[in-house]
GROMACS .gro file of C-alpha atoms in nm:
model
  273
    1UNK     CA    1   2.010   0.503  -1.053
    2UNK     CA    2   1.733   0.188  -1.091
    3UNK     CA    3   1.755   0.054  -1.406
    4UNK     CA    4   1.393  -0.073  -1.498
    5UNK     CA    5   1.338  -0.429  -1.589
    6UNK     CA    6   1.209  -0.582  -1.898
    7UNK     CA    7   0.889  -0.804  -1.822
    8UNK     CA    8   0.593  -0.888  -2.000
    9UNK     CA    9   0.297  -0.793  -1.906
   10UNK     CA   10   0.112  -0.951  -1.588
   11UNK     CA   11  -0.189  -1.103  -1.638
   12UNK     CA   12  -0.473  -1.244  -1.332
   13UNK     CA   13  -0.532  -1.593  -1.283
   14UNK     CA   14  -0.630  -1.868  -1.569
   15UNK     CA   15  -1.000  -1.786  -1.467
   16UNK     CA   16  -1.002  -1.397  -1.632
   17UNK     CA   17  -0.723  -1.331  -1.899
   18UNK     CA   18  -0.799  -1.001  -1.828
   19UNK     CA   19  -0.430  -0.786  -1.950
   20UNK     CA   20  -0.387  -0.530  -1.655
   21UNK     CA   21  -0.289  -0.178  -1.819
   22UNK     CA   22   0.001  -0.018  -1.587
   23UNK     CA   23   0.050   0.352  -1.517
   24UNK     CA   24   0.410   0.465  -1.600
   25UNK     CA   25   0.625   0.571  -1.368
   26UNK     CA   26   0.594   0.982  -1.505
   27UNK     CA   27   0.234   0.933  -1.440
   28UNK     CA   28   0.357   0.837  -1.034
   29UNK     CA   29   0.588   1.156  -1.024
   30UNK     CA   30   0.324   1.371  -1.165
   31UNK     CA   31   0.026   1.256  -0.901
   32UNK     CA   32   0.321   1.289  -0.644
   33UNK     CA   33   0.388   1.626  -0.718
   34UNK     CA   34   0.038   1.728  -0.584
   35UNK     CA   35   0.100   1.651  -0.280
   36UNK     CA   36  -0.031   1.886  -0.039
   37UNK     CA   37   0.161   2.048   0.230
   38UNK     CA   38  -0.114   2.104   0.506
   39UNK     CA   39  -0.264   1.790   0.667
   40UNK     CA   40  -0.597   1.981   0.687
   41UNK     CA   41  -0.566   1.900   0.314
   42UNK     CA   42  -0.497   1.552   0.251
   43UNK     CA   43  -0.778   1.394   0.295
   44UNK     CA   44  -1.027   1.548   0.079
   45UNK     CA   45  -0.678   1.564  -0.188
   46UNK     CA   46  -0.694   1.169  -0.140
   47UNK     CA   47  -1.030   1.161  -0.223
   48UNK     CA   48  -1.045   1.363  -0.545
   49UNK     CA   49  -0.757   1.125  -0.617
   50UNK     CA   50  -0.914   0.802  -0.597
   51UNK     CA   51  -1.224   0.980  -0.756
   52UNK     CA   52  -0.969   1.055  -1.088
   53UNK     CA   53  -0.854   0.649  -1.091
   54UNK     CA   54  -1.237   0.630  -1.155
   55UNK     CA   55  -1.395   0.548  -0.819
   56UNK     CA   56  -1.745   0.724  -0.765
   57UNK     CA   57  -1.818   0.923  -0.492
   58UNK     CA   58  -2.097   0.597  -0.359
   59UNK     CA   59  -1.759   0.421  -0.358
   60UNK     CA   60  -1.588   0.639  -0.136
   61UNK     CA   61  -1.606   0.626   0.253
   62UNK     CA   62  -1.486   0.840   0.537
   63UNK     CA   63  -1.506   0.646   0.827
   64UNK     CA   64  -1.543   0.821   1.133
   65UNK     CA   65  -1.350   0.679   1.443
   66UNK     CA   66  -1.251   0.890   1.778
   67UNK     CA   67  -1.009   1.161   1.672
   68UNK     CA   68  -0.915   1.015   1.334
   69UNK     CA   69  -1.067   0.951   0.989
   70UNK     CA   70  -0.941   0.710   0.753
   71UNK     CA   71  -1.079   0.723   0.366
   72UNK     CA   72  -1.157   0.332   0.205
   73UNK     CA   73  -1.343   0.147  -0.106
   74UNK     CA   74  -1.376  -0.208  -0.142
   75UNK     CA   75  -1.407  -0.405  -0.407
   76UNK     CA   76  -1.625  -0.704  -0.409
   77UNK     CA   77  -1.461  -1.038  -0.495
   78UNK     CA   78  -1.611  -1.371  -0.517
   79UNK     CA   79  -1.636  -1.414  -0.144
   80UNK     CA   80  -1.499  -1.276   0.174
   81UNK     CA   81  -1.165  -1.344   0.173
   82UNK     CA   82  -1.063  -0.979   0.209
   83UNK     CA   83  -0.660  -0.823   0.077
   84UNK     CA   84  -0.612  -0.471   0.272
   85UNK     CA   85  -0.383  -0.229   0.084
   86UNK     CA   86  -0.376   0.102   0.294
   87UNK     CA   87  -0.078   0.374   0.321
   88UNK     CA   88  -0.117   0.692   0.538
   89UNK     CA   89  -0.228   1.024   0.445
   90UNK     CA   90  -0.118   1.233   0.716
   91UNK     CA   91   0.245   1.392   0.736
   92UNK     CA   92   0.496   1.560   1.001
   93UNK     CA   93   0.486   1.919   1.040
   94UNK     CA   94   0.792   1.944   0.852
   95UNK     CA   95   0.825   1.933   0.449
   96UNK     CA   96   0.512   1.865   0.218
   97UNK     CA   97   0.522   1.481   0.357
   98UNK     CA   98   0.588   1.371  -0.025
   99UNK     CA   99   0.792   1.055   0.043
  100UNK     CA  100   0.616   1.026   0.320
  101UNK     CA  101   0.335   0.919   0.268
  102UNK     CA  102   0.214   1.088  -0.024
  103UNK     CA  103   0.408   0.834  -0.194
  104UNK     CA  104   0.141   0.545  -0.048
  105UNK     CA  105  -0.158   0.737  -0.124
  106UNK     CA  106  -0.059   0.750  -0.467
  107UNK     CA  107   0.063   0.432  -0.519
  108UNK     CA  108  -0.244   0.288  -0.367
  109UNK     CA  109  -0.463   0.471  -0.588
  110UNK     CA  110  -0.325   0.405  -0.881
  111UNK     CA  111  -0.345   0.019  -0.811
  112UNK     CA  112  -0.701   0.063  -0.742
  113UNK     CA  113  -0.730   0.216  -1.113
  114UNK     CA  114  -0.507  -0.096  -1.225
  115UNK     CA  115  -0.755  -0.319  -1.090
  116UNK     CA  116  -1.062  -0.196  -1.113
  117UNK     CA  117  -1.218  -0.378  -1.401
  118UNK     CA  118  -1.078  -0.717  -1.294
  119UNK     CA  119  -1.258  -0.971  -1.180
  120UNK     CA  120  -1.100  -1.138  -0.862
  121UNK     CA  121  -1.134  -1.397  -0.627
  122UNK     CA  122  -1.101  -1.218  -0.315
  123UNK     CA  123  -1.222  -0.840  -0.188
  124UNK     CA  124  -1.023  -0.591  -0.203
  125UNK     CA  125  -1.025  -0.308   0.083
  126UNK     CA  126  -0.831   0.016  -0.014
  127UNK     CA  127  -0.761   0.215   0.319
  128UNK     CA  128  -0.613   0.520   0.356
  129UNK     CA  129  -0.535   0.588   0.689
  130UNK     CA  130  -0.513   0.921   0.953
  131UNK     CA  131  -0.295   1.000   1.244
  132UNK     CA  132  -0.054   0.738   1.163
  133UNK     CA  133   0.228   0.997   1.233
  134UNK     CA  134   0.061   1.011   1.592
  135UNK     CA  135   0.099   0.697   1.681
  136UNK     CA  136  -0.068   0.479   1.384
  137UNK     CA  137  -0.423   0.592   1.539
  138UNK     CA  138  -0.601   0.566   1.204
  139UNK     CA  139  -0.478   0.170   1.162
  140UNK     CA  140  -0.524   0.065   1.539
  141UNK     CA  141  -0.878   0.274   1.519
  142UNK     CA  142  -0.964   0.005   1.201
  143UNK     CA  143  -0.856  -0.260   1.381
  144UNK     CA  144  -1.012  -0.187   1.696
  145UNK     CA  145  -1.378  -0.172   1.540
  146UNK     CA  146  -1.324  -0.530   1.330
  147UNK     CA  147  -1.502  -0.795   1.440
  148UNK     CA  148  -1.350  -1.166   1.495
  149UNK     CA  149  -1.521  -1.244   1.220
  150UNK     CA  150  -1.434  -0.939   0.988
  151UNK     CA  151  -1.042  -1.015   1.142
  152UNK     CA  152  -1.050  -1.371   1.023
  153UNK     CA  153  -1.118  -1.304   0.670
  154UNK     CA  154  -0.839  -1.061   0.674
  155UNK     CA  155  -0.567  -1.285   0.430
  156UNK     CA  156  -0.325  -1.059   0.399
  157UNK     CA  157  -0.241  -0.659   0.493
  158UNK     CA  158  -0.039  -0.476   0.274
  159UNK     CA  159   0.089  -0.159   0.358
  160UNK     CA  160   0.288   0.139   0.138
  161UNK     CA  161   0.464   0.378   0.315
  162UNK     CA  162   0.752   0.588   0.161
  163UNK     CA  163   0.834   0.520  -0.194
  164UNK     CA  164   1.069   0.694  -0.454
  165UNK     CA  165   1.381   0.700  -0.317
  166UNK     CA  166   1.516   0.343  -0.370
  167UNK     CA  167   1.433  -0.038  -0.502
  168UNK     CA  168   1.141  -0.210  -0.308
  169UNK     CA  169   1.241  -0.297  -0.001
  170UNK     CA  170   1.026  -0.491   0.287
  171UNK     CA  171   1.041  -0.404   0.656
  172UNK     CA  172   1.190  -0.697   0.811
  173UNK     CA  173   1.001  -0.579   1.189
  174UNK     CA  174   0.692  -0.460   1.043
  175UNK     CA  175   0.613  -0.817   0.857
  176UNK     CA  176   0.483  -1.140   0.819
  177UNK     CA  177   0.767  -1.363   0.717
  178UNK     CA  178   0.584  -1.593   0.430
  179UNK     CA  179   0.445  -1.253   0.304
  180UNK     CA  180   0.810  -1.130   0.307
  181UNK     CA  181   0.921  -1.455   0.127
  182UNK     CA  182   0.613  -1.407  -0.156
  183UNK     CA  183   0.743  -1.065  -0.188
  184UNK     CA  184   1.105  -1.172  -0.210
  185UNK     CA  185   1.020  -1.445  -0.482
  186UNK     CA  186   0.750  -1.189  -0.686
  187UNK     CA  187   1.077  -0.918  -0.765
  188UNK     CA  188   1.293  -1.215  -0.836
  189UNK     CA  189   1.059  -1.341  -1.116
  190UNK     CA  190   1.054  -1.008  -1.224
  191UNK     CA  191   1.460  -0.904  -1.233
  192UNK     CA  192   1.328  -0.600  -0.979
  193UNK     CA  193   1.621  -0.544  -0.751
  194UNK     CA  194   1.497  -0.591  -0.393
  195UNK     CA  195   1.652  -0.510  -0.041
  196UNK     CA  196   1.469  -0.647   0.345
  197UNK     CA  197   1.622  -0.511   0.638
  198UNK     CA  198   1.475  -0.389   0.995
  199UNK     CA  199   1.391  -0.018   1.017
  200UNK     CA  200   1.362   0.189   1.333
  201UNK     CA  201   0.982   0.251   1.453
  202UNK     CA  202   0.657   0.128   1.341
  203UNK     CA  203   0.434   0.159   1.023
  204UNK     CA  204   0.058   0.094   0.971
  205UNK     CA  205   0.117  -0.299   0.936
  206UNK     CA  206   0.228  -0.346   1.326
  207UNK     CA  207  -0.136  -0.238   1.396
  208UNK     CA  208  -0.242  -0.631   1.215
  209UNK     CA  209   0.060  -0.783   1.296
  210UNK     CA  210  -0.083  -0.706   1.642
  211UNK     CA  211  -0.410  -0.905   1.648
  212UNK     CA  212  -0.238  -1.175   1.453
  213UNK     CA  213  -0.322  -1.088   1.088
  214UNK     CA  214  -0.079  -1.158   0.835
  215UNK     CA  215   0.075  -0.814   0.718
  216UNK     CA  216   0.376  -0.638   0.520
  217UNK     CA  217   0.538  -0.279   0.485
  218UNK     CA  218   0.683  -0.231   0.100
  219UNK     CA  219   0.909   0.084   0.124
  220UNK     CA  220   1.143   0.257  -0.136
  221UNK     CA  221   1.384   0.410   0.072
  222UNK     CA  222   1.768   0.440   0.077
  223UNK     CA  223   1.972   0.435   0.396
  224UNK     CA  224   2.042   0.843   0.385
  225UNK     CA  225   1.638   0.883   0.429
  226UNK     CA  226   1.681   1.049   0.759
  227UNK     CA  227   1.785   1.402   0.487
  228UNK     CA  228   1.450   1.390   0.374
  229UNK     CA  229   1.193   1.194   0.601
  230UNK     CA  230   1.021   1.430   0.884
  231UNK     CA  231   1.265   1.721   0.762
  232UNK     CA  232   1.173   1.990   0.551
  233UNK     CA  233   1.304   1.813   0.221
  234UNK     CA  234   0.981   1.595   0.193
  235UNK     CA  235   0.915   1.749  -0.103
  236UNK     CA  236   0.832   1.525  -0.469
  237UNK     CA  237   1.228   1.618  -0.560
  238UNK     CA  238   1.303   1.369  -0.346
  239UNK     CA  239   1.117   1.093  -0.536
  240UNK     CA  240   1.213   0.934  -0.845
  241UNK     CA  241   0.943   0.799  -1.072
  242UNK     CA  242   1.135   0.470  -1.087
  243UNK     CA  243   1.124   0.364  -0.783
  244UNK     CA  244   0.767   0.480  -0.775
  245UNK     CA  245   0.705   0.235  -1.088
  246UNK     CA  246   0.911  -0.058  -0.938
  247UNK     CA  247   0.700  -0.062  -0.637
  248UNK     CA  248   0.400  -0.036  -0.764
  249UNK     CA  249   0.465  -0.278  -0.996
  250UNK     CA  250   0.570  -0.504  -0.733
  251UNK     CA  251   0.229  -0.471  -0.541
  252UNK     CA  252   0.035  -0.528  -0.838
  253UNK     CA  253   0.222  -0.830  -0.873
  254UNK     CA  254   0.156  -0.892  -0.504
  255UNK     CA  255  -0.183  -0.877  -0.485
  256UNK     CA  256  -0.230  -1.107  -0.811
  257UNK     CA  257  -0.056  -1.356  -0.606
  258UNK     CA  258  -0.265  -1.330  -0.291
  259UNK     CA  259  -0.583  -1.368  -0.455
  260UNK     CA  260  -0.492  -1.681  -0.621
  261UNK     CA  261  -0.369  -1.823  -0.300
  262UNK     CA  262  -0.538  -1.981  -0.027
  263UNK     CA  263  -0.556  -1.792   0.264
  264UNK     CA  264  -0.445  -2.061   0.524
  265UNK     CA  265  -0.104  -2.038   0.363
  266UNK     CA  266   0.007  -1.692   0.521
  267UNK     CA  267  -0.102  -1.765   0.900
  268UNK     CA  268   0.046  -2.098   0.914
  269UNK     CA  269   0.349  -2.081   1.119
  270UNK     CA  270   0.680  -1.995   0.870
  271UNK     CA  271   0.972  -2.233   0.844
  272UNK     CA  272   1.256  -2.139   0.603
  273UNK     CA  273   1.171  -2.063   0.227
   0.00000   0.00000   0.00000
C-alpha cells in the first residue's frame, strides 16, 4: 500500500502567490470509474470531462489529422514558450482501458482544473491523443503538422500514461534524462516514493523524443501490470486513488518547475545530476 506524504501546499513562482487547490485522490477514482469501455466513446467522454474541470466548449479543439483525432486547449502564458501535457484516449479491445489510459485523461484534466486560474510564464498545451494503441498515430500526427518554429518553442513534453497501480515511476526509454533528473529531485522534495526503470514498447513521448524535443512518460505501474494492461482486467478496480493522487501531484509539481525554468536547460546535452 502507498502511504501518502505530508507536504504543504505548492505554491507558483514568487511572481503570483497564487495557492493551487488539489483534487483528492477519491475525486481521481471517481472520474476513473467513468471510464468508457468502447473507443467510439472516449473522445466525446474526454471532452465533457475537460468541459466539467471548467473549460468552455471555445476552449476545446478536435483536431482533425488523417485517420486520427486528438482533443487539446491551451492556455496562454506570457509568451511562447509552450509545456505539452497529453495522455491517450484510446484503449485495446480488451477491458474498459481504465489504467490504460483512462488514467492519463483524467489525470490530465484534472491538472488543467488545478491550473486554470494561474497565471504562468509559459503556455500550456493539454493534448489528448488518438490511435496511440495503433502505433502512437495521434502523437506522430501532432508532430508531423508542427512547424520548426512551433517545435522549437516546445520546452518540455510531458506525457501520462497508466496510473493507479503503483508510486510514480518515469520511463527510463521513453525520456529526456534532465527531465528524468527534475522529476527524480521534485518526489524527493516531496517524500513521494519514486521508481525509473526501462519498459518494453513505446508511449506518446517517443513521438518528441523523435524530432529532438525534450519529453517524459510518468507511469504508476507495478511490475505484475501485464494481469491487467491490454487484458480484460482494465477495469477502475485496478486503480488505487493513491497512486492516482501521488502522480498527479507529482506533475503539478512538474509543471510549476518547468515554467519557472529556462527552456535552454532541458535540450542542453545531460551530464550526471
Amino acid at each position: 500500500m502507498l502511504v501518502l506524504a505530508l507536504t504543504c501546499p505548492a505554491t507558483l513562482p514568487s511572481r503570483d502567490k497564487h495557492e493551487l487547490t488539489f483534487s483528492t485522490g477519491d475525486q481521481l477514482k471517481a472520474d476513473l470509474e467513468t471510464a468508457p469501455c468502447d473507443n467510439r466513446e472516449r473522445l466525446a467522454a474526454a471532452k465533457k470531462l475537460f468541459e466539467r474541470m471548467g473549460a468552455s466548449e471555445s476552449d476545446i479543439s478536435i483536431d482533425h489529422y488523417r485517420f486520427v483525432e486528438n482533443l487539446s486547449l491551451r492556455k496562454q502564458g506570457d509568451g511562447p514558450d509552450t509545456i505539452i501535457l497529453g495522455a491517450h484516449y484510446d484503449k485495446v479491445p480488451k477491458g474498459c482501458g481504465a489504467v490504460d489510459n483512462w488514467s492519463g485523461v483524467v489525470t490530465v484534466a484534472h491538472v488543467y482544473k488545478t491550473l486554470h486560474d494561474s497565471q504562468l510564464n509559459k503556455t500550456l498545451l493539454f493534448v489528448m491523443f488518438g490511435k496511440e494503441e495503433e502505433g502512437l498515430r495521434g502523437s506522430k500526427a501532432m508532430v508531423k503538422s508542427m512547424s520548426e518554429d512551433q517545435m522549437s518553442q516546445v520546452c518540455a513534453m510531458i506525457n501520462v500514461d497508466s496510473l493507479g497501480m503503483g508510486a510514480p515511476q518515469v520511463a527510463e526509454n521513453l525520456a529526456n534524462k534532465k527531465l528524468l533528473w527534475r522529476v527524480k529531485g521534485l518526489a524527493k522534495a516531496l517524500n513521494f516514493p519514486f521508481g525509473e526503470a526501462p519498459v518494453p514498447g513505446d508511449s506518446d513521448s517517443s513521438s518528441f523524443l523523435a524530432k529532438k524535443i525534450p519529453a517524459v512518460t510518468i507511469h504508476g505501474l507495478t511490475n505484475d501490470f501485464r494481469k491487467v494492461l491490454h487484458t480484460d482486467n482494465d477495469r477502475a478496480a485496478a486503480a488505487n486513488a493513491e497512486s492516482l493522487y501521488l502522480n498527479y501531484r507529482l506533475i503539478v509539481e512538474l509543471i510549476t518547475s518547468l515554467d519557472a525554468t529556462d527552456c535552454a536547460v532541458w535540450r542542453e546535452s545531460p551530464s550526471a545530476p
